[in-house]
mmCIF file of C-alpha atoms in Angstrom:
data_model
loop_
_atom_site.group_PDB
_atom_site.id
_atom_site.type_symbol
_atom_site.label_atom_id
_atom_site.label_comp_id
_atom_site.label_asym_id
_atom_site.label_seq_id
_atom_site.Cartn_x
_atom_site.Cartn_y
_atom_site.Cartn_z
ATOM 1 C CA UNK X 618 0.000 0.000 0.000
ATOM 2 C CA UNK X 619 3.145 2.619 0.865
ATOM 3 C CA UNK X 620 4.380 1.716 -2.046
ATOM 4 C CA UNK X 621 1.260 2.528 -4.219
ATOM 5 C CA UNK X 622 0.857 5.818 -1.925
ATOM 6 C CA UNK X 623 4.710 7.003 -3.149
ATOM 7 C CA UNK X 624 3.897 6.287 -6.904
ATOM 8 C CA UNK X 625 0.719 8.302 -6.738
ATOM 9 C CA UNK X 626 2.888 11.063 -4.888
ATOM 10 C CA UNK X 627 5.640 10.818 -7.410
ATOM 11 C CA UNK X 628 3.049 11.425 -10.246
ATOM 12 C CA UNK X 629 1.579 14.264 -8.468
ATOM 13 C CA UNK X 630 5.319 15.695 -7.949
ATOM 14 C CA UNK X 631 6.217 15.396 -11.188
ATOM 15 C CA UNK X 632 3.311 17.830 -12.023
ATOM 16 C CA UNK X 633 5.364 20.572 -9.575
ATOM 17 C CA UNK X 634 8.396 20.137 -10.950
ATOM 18 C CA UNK X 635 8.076 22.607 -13.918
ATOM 19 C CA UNK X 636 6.613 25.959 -11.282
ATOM 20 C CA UNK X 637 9.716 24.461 -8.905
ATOM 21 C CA UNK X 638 12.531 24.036 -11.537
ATOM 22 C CA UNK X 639 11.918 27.841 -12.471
ATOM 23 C CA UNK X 640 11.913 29.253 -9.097
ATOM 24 C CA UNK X 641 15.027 27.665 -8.261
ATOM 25 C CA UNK X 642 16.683 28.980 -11.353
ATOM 26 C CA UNK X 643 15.608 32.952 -9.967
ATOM 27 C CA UNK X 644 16.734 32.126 -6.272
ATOM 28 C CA UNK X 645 20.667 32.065 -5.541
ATOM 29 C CA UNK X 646 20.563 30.998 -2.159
ATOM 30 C CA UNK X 647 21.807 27.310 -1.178
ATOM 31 C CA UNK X 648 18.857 25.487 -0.083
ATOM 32 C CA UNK X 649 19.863 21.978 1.815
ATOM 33 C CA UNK X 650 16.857 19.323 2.506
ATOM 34 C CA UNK X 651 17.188 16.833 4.555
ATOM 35 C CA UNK X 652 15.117 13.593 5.806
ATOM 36 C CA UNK X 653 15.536 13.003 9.747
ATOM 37 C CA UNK X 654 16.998 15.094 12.469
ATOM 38 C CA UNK X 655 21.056 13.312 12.287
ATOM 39 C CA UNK X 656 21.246 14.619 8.712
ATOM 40 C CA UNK X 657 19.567 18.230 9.722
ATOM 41 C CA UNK X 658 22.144 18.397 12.073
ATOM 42 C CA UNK X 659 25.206 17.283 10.522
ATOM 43 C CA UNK X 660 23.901 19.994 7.536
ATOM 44 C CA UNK X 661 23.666 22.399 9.092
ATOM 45 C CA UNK X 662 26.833 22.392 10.882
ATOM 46 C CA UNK X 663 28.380 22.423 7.561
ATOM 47 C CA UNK X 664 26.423 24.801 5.657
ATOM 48 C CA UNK X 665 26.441 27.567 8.134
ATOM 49 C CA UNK X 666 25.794 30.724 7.044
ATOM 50 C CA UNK X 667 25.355 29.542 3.432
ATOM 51 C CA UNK X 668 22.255 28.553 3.443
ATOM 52 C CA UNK X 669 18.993 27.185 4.575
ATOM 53 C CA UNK X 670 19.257 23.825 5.937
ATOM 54 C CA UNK X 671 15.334 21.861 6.167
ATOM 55 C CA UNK X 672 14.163 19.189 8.011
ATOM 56 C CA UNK X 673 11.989 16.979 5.971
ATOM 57 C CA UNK X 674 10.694 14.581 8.465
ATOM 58 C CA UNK X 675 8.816 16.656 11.246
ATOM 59 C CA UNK X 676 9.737 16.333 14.600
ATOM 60 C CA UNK X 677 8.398 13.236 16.540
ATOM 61 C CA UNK X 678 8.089 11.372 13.690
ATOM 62 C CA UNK X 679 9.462 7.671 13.424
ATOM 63 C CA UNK X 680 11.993 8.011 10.887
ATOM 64 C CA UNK X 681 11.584 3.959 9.624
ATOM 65 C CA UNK X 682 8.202 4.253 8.917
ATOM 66 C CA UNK X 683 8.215 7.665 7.016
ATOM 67 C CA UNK X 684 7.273 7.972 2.962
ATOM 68 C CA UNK X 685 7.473 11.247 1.170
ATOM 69 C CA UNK X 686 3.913 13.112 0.196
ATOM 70 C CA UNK X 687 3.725 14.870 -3.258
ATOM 71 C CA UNK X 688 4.302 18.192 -0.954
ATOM 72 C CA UNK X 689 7.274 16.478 0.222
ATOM 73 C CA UNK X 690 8.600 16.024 -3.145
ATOM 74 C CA UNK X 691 8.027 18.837 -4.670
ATOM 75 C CA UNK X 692 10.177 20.206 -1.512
ATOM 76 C CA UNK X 693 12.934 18.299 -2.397
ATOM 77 C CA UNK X 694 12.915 19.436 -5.919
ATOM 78 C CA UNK X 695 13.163 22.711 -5.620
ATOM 79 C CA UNK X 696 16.209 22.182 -3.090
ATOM 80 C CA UNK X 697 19.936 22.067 -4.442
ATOM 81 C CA UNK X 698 20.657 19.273 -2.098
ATOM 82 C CA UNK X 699 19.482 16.359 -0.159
ATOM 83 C CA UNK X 700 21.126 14.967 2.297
ATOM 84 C CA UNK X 701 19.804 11.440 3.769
ATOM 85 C CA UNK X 702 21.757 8.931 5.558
ATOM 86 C CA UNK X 703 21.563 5.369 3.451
ATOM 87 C CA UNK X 704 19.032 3.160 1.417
ATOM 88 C CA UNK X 705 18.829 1.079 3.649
ATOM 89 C CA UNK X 706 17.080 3.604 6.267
ATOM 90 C CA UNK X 707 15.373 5.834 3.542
ATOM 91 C CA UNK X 708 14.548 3.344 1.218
ATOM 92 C CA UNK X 709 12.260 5.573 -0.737
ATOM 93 C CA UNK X 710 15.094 8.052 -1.857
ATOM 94 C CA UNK X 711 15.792 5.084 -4.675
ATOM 95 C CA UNK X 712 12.605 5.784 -6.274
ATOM 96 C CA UNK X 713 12.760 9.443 -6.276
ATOM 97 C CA UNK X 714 15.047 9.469 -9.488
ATOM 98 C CA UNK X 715 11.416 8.779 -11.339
ATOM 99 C CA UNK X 716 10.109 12.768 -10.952
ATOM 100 C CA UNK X 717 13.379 14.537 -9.607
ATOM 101 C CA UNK X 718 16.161 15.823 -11.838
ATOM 102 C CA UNK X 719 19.238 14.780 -10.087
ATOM 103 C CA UNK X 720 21.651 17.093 -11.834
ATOM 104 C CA UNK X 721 19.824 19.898 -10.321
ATOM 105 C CA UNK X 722 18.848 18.235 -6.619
ATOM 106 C CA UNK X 723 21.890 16.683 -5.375
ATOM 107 C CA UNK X 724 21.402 13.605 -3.433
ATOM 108 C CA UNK X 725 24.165 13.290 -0.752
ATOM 109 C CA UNK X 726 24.311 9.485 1.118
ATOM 110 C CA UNK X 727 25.854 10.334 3.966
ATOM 111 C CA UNK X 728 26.665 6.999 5.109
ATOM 112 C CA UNK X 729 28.258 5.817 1.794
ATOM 113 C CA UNK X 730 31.609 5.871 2.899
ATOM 114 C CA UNK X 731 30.980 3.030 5.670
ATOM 115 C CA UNK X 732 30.344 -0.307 5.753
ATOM 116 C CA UNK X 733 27.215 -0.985 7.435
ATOM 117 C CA UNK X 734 26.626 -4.223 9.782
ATOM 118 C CA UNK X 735 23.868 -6.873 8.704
ATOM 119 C CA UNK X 736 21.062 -6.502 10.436
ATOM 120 C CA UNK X 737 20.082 -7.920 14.093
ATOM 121 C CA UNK X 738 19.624 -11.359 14.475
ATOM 122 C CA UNK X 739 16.352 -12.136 14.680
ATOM 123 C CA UNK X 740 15.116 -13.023 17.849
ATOM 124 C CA UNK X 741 11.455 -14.366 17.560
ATOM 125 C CA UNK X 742 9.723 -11.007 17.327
ATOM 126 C CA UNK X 743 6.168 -10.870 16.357
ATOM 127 C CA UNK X 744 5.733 -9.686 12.626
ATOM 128 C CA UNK X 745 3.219 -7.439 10.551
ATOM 129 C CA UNK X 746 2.941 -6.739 7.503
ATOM 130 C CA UNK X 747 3.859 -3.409 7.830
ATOM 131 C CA UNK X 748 6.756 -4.510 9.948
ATOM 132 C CA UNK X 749 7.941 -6.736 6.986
ATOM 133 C CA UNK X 750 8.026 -3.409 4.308
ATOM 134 C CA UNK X 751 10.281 -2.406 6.877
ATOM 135 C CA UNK X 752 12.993 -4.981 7.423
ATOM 136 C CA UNK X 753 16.340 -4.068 7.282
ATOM 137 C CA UNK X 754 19.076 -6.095 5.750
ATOM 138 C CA UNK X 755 21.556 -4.126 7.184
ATOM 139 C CA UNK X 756 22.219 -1.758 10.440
ATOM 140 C CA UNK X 757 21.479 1.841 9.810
ATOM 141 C CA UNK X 758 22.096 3.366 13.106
ATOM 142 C CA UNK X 759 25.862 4.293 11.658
ATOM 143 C CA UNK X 760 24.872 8.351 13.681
ATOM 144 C CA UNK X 761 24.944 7.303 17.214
ATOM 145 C CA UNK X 762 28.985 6.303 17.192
ATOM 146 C CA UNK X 763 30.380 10.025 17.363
ATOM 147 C CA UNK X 764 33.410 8.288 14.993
ATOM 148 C CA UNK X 765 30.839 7.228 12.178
ATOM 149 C CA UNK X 766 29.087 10.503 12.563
ATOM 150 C CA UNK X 767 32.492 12.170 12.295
ATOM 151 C CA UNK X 768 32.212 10.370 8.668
ATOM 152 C CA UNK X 769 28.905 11.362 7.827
ATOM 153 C CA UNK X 770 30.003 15.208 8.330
ATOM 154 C CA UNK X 771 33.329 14.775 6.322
ATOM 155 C CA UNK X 772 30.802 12.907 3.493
ATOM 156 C CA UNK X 773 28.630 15.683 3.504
ATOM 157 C CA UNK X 774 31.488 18.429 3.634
ATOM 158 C CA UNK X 775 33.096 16.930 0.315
ATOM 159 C CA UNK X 776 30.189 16.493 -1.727
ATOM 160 C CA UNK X 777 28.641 20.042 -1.092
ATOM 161 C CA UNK X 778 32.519 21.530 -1.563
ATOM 162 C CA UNK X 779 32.835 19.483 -5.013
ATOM 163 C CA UNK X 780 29.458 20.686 -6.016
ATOM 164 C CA UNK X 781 29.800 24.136 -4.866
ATOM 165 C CA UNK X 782 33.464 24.954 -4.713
ATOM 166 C CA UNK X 783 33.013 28.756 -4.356
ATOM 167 C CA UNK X 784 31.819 28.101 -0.774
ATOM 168 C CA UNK X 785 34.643 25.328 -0.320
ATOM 169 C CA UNK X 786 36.592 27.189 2.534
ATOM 170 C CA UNK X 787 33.499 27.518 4.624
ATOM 171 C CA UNK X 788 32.549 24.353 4.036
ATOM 172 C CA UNK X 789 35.754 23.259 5.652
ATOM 173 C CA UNK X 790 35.896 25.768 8.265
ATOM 174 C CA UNK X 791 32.467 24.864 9.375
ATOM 175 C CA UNK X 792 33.018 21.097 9.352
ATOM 176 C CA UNK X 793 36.248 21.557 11.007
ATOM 177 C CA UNK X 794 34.921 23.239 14.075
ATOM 178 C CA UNK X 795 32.163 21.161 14.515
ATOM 179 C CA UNK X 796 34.270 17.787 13.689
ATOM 180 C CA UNK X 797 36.412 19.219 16.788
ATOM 181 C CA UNK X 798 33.350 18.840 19.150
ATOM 182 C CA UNK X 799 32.835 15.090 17.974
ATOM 183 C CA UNK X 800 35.934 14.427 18.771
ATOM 184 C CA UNK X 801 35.511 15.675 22.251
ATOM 185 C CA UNK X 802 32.255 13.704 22.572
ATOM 186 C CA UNK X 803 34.391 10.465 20.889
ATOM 187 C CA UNK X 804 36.890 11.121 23.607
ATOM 188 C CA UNK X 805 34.822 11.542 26.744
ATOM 189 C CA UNK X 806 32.811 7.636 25.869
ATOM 190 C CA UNK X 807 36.483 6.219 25.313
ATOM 191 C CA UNK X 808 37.642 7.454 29.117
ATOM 192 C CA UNK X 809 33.831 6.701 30.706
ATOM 193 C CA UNK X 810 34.319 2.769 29.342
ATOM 194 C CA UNK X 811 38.137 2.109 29.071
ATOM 195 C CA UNK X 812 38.306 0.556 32.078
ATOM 196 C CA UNK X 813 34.537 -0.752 32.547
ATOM 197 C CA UNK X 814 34.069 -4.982 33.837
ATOM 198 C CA UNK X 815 30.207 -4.494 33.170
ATOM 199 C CA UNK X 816 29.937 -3.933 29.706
ATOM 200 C CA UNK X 817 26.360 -4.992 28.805
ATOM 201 C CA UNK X 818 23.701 -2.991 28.511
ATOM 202 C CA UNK X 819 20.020 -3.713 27.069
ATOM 203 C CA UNK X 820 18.394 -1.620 24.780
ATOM 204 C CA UNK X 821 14.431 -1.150 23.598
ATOM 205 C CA UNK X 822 15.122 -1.645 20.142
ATOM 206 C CA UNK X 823 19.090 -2.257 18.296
ATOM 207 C CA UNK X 824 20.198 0.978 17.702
ATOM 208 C CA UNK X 825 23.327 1.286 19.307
ATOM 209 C CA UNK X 826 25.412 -1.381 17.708
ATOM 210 C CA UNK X 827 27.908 0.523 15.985
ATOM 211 C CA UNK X 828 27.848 2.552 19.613
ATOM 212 C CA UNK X 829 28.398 -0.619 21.257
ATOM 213 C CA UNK X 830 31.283 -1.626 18.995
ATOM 214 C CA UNK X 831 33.190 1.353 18.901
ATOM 215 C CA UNK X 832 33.682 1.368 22.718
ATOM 216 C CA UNK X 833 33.622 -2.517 23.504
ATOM 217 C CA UNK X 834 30.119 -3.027 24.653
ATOM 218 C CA UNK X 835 27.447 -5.345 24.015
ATOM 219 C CA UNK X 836 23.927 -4.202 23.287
ATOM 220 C CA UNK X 837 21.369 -6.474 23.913
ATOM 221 C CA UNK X 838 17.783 -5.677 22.466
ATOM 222 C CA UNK X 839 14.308 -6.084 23.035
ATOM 223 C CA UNK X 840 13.042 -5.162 19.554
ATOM 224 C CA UNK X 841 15.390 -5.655 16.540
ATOM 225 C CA UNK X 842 16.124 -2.708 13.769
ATOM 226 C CA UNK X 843 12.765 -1.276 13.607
ATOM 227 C CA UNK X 844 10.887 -0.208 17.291
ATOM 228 C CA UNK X 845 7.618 -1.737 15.974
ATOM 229 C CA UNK X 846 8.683 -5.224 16.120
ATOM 230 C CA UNK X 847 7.412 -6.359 19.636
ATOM 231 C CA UNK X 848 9.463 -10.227 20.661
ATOM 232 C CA UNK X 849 7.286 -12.588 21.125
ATOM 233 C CA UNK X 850 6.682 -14.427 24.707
ATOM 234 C CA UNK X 851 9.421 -16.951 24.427
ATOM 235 C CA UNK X 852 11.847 -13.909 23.642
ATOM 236 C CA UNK X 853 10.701 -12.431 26.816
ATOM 237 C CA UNK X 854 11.225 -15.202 28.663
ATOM 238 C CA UNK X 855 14.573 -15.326 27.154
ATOM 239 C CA UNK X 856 15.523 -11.462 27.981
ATOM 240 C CA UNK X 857 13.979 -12.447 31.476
ATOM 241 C CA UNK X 858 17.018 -14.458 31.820
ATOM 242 C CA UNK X 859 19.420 -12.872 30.458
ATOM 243 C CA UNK X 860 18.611 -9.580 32.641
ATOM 244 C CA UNK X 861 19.494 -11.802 35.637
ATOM 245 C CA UNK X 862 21.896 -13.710 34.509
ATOM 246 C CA UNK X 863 24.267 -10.530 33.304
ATOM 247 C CA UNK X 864 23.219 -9.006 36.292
ATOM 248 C CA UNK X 865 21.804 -5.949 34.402
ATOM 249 C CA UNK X 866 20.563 -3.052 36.650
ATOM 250 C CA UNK X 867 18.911 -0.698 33.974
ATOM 251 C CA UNK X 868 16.860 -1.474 30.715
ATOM 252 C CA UNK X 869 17.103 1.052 28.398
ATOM 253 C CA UNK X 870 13.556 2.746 26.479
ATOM 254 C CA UNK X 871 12.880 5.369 23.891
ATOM 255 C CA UNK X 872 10.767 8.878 24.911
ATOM 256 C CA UNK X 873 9.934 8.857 21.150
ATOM 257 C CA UNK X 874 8.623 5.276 20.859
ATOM 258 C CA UNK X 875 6.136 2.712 22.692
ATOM 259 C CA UNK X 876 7.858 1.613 26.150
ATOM 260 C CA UNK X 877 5.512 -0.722 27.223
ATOM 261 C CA UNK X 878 7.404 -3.931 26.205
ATOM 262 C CA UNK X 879 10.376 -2.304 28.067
ATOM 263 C CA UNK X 880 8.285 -1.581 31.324
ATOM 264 C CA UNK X 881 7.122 -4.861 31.548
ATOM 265 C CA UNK X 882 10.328 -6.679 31.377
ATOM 266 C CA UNK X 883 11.542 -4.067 34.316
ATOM 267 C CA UNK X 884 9.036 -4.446 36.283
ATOM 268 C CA UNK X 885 9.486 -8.382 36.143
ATOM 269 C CA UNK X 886 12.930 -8.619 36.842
ATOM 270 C CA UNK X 887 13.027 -5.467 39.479
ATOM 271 C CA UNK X 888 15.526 -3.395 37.892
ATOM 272 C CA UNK X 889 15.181 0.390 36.927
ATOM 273 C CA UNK X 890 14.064 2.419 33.503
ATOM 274 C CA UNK X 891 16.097 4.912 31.820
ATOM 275 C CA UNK X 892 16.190 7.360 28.689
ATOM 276 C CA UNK X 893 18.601 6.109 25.683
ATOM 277 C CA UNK X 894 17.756 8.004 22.679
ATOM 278 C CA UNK X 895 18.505 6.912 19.422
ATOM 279 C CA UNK X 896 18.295 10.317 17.659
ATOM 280 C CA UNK X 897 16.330 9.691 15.109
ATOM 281 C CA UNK X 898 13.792 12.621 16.251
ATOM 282 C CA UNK X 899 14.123 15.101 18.332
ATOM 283 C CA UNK X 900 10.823 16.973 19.809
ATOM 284 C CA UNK X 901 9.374 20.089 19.160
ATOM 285 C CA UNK X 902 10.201 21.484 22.820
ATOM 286 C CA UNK X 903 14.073 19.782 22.453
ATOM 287 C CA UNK X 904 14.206 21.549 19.865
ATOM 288 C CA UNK X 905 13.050 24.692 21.409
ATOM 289 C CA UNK X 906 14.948 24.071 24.447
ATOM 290 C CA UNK X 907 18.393 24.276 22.256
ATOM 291 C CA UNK X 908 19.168 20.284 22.716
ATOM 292 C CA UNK X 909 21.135 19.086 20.166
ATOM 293 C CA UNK X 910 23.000 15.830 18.567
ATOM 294 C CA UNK X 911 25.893 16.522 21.136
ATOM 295 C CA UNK X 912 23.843 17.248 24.084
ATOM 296 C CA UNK X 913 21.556 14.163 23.502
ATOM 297 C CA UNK X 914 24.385 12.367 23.245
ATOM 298 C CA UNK X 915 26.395 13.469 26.186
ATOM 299 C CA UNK X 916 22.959 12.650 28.441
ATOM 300 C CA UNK X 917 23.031 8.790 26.406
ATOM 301 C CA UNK X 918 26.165 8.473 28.018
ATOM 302 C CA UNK X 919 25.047 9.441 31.425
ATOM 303 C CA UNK X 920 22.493 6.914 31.276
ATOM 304 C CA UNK X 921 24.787 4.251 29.806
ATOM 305 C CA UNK X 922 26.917 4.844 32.454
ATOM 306 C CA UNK X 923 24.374 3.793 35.201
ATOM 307 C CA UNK X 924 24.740 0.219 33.439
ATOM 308 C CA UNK X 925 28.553 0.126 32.450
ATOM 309 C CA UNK X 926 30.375 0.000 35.570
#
């Protein structure tokens, strides 16, 4: 059905493309779109003063489950850039090549210089079929290691800075300040779990592998790529288990996503709930409040340190 609703929007695009194509021609200022709050961040940093950097998926909303409307499209048609993370997130950038001119839109993969994990293992989760549109093959959660989000700037510097080499220096200038504060953040998880014995944490759904690899840990989850999948009660039984058997004294849930599965399992094996966002939306009031990818993460490794010890 998704798939029938983006062909109907990519036909209605198309019709917006001619009224778009010429106001982009009379307008000289870079405009950036880009699909969830990681990539409007990362953007933005770079671009600076510029131009206008867009979010394309509103706040709140679950990133995995998102498809463009014909308004959407017509957005991202009249932008110079977009800037999206992989295929394997936003699945429907493939098909936007049908009503977008790509020599005028630039699409920028952020991710494409890493090598992304396979997917979690599968661990008896209960399936819909909207669930199943949304399997992943592979791990897209490359943002929350500071180091792989270190990439996804540099990506994003170089492609704008080949495209648009009159704003090159900037470009750099920008990234290089703000690739300064990710190595900060990169520094201060290395020192909180160098010398850690309790290295396993459990999460509400696996977004923190390339987290948990980075810095030695191991991420056990509740849910697998997507936070709709809900485990079934055998996998319950089995994180029941595991909880005690590792000792683990805080499970992990999402502000942004159903924690019910999360509280259950807490309240059945007695051991407290915390915050670990996975940054794939920020609210409204964060927003407001001037939180930010660093920020967020700085308070994810608060709370992870409550559970590596």
């Amino acid at each position: 059905m998704k798939k029938i609703l983006l062909t109907s929007a990519l036909l209605i695009g198309s019709v917006l493309l001619g009224a778009c194509g010429q106001s982009k021609e009379t307008n000289d200022e870079l405009k950036i779109m880009t699909t969830f709050y990681p990539m409007y961040e990362f953007s933005k940093q770079v671009v600076g003063d510029e131009g206008d950097v867009e979010l394309l998926i509103p706040a709140g909303t679950e990133a995995h489950d998102y498809e463009p409307s014909a308004k959407d499209i017509a957005k991202i048609s009249e932008a110079d850039a977009l800037v999206y993370n992989s295929a394997e997130l936003e699945t429907w950038v493939d098909r936007l090549g049908e009503s977008i001119d790509t020599k005028q839109t630039t699409f920028i993969e952020a991710a494409a210089q890493i090598d992304l994990m396979a997917g979690a293992e599968d661990h008896d989760h209960e399936h819909d079929e909207q669930e199943e549109e949304h399997h992943h093959a592979h791990d897209p959660h490359v943002w929350v290691d500071p180091v792989l989000a270190m990439k996804e700037v540099e990506t994003i510097r170089d492609v704008l800075s080949e495209k648009y080499p009159e704003k090159k220096a900037n470009f750099e200038k920008n990234a290089a300040a703000y690739l300064e504060e990710l190595q900060t953040l990169d520094q201060e998880f290395q020192a909180a779990f160098k010398d850690a014995k309790n290295k396993t944490f459990v999460t509400q759904h696996a977004a923190f592998a390339y987290l948990a690899k980075q810095y030695g840990l191991t991420q056990e989850s509740i849910a697998g790529i997507s936070p709709d999948e809900e485990p079934s009660p055998s996998r319950l039984a089995e994180l029941k288990h595991y909880v005690e058997d590792h000792h683990v004294k805080v499970i992990y849930f999402e502000e942004n996503a159903s924690s019910k599965v999360a509280e259950t399992l807490a309240q059945e094996t007695g051991v407290s709930l915390e915050v670990l966002n996975p940054l794939e939306s920020l609210t409204n009031e964060q927003l407001k409040a001037g939180e930010n990818y660093v920020s967020v993460m700085r308070d994810n490794l608060d709370a992870l340190k409550a559970s590596i010890q």
